[in-house]
Each structure stands twice: as C-alpha cells, then as structure tokens.
Short mmCIF file of C-alpha atoms in Angstrom, two decimals:
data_model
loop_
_atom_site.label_atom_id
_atom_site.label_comp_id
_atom_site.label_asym_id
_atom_site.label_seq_id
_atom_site.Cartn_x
_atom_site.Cartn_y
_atom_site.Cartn_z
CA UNK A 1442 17.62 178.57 13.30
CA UNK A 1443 17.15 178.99 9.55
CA UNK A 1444 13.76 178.19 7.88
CA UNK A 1445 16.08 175.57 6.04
CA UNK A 1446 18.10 174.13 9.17
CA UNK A 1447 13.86 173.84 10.32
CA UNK A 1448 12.57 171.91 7.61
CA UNK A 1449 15.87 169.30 7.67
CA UNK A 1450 15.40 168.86 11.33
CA UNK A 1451 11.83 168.15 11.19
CA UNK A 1452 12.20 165.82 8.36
CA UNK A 1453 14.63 163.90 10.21
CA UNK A 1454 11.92 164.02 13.37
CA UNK A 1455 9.57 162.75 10.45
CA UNK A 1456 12.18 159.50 9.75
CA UNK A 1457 12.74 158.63 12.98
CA UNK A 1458 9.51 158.47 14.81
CA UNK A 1459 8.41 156.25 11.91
CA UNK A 1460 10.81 154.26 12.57
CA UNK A 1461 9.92 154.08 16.37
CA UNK A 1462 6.29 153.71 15.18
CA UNK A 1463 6.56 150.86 12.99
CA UNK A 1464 8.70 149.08 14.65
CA UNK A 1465 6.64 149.46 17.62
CA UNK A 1466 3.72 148.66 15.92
CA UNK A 1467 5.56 145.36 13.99
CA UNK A 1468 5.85 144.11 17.48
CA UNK A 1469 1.45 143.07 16.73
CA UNK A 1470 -0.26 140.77 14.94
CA UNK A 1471 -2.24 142.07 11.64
CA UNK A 1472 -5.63 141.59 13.69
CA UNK A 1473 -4.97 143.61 16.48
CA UNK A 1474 -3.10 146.12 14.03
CA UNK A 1475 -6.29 146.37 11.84
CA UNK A 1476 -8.72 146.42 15.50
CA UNK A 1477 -11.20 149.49 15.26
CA UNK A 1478 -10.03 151.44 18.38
CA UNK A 1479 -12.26 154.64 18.01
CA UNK A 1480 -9.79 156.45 16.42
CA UNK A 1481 -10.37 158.90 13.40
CA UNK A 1482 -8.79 156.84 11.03
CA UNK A 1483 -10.34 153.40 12.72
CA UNK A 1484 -7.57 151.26 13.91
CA UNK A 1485 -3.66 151.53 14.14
CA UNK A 1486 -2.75 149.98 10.60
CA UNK A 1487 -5.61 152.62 9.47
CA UNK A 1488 -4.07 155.65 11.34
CA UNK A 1489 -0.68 154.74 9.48
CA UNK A 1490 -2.29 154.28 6.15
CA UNK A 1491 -3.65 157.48 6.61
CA UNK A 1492 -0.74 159.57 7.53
CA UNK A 1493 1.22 157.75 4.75
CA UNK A 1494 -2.01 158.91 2.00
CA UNK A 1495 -1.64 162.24 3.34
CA UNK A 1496 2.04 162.60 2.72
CA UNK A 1497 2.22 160.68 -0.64
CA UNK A 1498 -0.98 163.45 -1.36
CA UNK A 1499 1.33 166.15 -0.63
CA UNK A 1500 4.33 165.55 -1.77
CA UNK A 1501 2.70 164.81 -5.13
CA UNK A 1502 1.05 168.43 -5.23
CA UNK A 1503 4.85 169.90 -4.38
CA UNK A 1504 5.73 168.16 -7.64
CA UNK A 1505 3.83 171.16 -9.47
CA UNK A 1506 6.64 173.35 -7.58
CA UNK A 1507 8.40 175.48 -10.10
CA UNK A 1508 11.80 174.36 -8.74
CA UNK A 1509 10.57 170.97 -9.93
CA UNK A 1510 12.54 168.71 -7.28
CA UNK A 1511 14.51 165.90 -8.02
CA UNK A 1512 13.81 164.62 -4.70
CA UNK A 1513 9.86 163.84 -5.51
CA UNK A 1514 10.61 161.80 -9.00
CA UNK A 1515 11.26 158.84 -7.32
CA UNK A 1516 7.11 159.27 -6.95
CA UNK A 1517 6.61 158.64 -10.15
CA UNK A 1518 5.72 154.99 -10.37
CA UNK A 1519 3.38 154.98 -7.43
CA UNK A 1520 -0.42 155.62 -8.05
CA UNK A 1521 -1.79 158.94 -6.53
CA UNK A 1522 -4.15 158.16 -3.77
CA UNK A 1523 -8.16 159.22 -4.33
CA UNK A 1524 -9.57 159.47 -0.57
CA UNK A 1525 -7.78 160.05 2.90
CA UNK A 1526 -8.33 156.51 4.13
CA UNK A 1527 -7.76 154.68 1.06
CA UNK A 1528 -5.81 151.26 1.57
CA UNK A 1529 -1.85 151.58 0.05
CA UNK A 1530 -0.63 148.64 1.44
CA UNK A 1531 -1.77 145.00 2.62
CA UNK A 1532 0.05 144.81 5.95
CA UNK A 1533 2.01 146.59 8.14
CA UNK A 1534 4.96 144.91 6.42
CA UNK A 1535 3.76 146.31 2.96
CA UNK A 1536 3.25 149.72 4.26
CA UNK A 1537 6.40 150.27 6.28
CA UNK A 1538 8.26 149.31 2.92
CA UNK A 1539 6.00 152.75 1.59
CA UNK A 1540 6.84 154.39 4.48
CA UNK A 1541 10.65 154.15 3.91
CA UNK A 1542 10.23 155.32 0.44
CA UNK A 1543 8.25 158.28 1.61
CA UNK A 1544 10.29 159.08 4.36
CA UNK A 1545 13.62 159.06 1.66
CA UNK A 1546 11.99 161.51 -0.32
CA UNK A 1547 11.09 163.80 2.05
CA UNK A 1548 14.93 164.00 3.65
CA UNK A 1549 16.08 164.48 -0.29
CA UNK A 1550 13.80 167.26 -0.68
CA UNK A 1551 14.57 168.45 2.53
CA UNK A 1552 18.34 168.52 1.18
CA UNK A 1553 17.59 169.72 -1.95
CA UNK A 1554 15.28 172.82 -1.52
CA UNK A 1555 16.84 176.19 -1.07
CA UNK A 1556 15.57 179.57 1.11
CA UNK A 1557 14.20 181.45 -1.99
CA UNK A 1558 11.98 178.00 -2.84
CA UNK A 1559 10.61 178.47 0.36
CA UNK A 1560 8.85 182.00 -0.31
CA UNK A 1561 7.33 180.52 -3.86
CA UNK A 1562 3.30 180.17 -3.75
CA UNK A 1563 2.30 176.60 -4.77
CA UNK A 1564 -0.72 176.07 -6.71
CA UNK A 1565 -2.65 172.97 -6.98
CA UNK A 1566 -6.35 171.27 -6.25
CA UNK A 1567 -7.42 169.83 -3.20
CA UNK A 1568 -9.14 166.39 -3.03
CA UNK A 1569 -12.54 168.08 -4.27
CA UNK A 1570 -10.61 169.69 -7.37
CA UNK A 1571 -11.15 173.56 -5.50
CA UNK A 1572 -7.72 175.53 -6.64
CA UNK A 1573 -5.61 176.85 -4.10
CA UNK A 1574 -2.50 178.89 -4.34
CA UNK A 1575 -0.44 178.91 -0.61
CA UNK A 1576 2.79 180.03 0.80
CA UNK A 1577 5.66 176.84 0.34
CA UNK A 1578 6.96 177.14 3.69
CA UNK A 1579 3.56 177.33 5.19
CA UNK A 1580 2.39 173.84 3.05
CA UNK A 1581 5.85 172.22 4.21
CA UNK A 1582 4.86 173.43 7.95
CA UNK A 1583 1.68 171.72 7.60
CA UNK A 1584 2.61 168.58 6.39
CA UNK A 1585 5.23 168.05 9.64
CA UNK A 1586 2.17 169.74 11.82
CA UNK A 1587 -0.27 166.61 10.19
CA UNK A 1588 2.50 163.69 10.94
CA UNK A 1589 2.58 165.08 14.14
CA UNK A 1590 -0.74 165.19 14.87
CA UNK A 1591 -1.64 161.53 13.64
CA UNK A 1592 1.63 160.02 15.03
CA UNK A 1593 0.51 161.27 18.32
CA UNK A 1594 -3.16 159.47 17.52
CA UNK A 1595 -0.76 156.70 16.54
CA UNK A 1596 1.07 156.41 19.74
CA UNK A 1597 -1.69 156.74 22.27
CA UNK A 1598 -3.19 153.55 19.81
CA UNK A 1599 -0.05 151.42 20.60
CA UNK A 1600 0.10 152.68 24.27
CA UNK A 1601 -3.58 151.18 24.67
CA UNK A 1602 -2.46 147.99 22.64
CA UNK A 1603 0.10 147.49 25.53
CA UNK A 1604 2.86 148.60 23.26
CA UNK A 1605 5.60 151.11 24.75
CA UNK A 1606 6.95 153.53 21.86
CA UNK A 1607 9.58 154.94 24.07
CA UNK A 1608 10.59 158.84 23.49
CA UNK A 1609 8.66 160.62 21.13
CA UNK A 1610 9.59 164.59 21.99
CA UNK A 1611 11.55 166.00 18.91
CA UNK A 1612 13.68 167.80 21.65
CA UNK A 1613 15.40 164.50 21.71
CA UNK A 1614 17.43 165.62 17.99
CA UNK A 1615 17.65 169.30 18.65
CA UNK A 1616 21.32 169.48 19.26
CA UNK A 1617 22.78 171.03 22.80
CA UNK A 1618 23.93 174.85 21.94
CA UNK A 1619 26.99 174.84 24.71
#
C-alpha cells in the first residue's frame, strides 16, 4: 500500500468511527455526557472536545504547508483553539456539527495531497510557541495515531455508560485482496 492509499484509508477510519462515536454517544443525555469518569480529558463530551481541539490544532499548523491546501481553507472562519481541553462547542449536538466539518476537511486533504508533499518538513510552534520543523508524513501519522488513541478512551467511556459502539477495528474498511 502506498503512503497515499494509507493516509485516504485512515482518514476514512477517522470519518467513520466518529460517526459510530457520536452517534453512540447522542444516544445520552448532556449530564451523563458531561459526567467526570476519570478519564484524561474528564468526561465523554470532554474526551470528544478534546480530540476535536487537537485536530482543529493540527490541521491549522498544516496550513503553513508549502503546498498550501485547498482542503484546510474551509478553516478559516473558525477560531484557533488556545489549550487542549478548551470548550468548542455547547453540546454534543454543537460539537458533532464541528466534527463533520473537521472530518470533511481531513478526507479533502486526504484527496488532495500528493507523494512528494508527503516528504516536505513542516515548520510551526507548538502550544508553548517552541519551533519545530518535522517530517509531513510523520505529523499526518500522528494525528490518526492521537484519534486513535482518544477514540479508544472514548469508547471504553460509552462502554461504561452502558452504551454499545459496535465494531471499532479499522480492519473492518481494509478491502479483501482475493
């Protein structure tokens, strides 16, 4: 599999176990959404919230890509987040709507990069304002790697709620080869 035919499959991983996860998590009311659980990020609605600052964090740093995406303008209007658990929405309702836009904008870039973007260093600031200059590939690996990581957070939250996500292995969209 190309590093390309990679990135598209794990964006689409990235759309639908959102989907799976909010609607799973829709299935609550806003107080037991919002419950502190123990979790890193506090409660369900504040593991989401997270995951969604992370992504709308990164996606704005690969605006500073040279290749300047098309895919990332639709970012524009939407105000850059300032700490890792930092509210974006009101409800679940609110923040699935954020969600979807995210979500579209990572599947366009996904369509929309090429191989030889891949191998360009990005350079940007972290949350503390330290400059970094990394691999592309590598910062697109880690920002599937992160949604995986806190979707799995999120899913063990929902499975304690009483709330059955269903199938969650991406080998469920990696085509049969025969």
């Amino acid at each position: 599999m190309q590093r390309i035919d990679h990135i598209r499959l794990m964006a689409r991983y990235n759309s639908w176990m959102n989907e799976r996860l909010y609607t799973a998590a829709s299935s609550l009311s806003d107080g037991a959404l919002s419950t502190e659980r123990g979790a890193f990020f506090g409660s369900i609605l504040g593991t989401l919230n997270h995951l969604l600052v992370a992504d709308h964090i990164w996606l704005g740093r690969y605006t500073a890509h040279p290749a300047n995406f098309q895919a990332l303008q639709a970012l524009a209007g939407l105000e850059m987040p300032t700490r890792l658990d930092q509210p974006m929405a009101a409800d679940i309702r609110e923040l699935a709507a954020l969600r979807k836009l995210l979500d579209s904008c990572i599947e366009a870039l996904a369509a929309e990069i090429s191989e030889e973007q891949l191998d360009q260093p990005l350079i940007y600031r972290n949350m503390k304002g330290v400059a970094a200059q990394k691999h592309f590939f590598a910062l697109l690996m880690h920002l599937f790697n992160h949604q995986t990581h806190h979707r799995g957070q999120a899913t063990t939250l929902l499975t304690q709620a009483g709330v059955d996500v269903g199938v969650t292995d991406l080998l469920a969209l990696i085509p049969d080869e025969l």
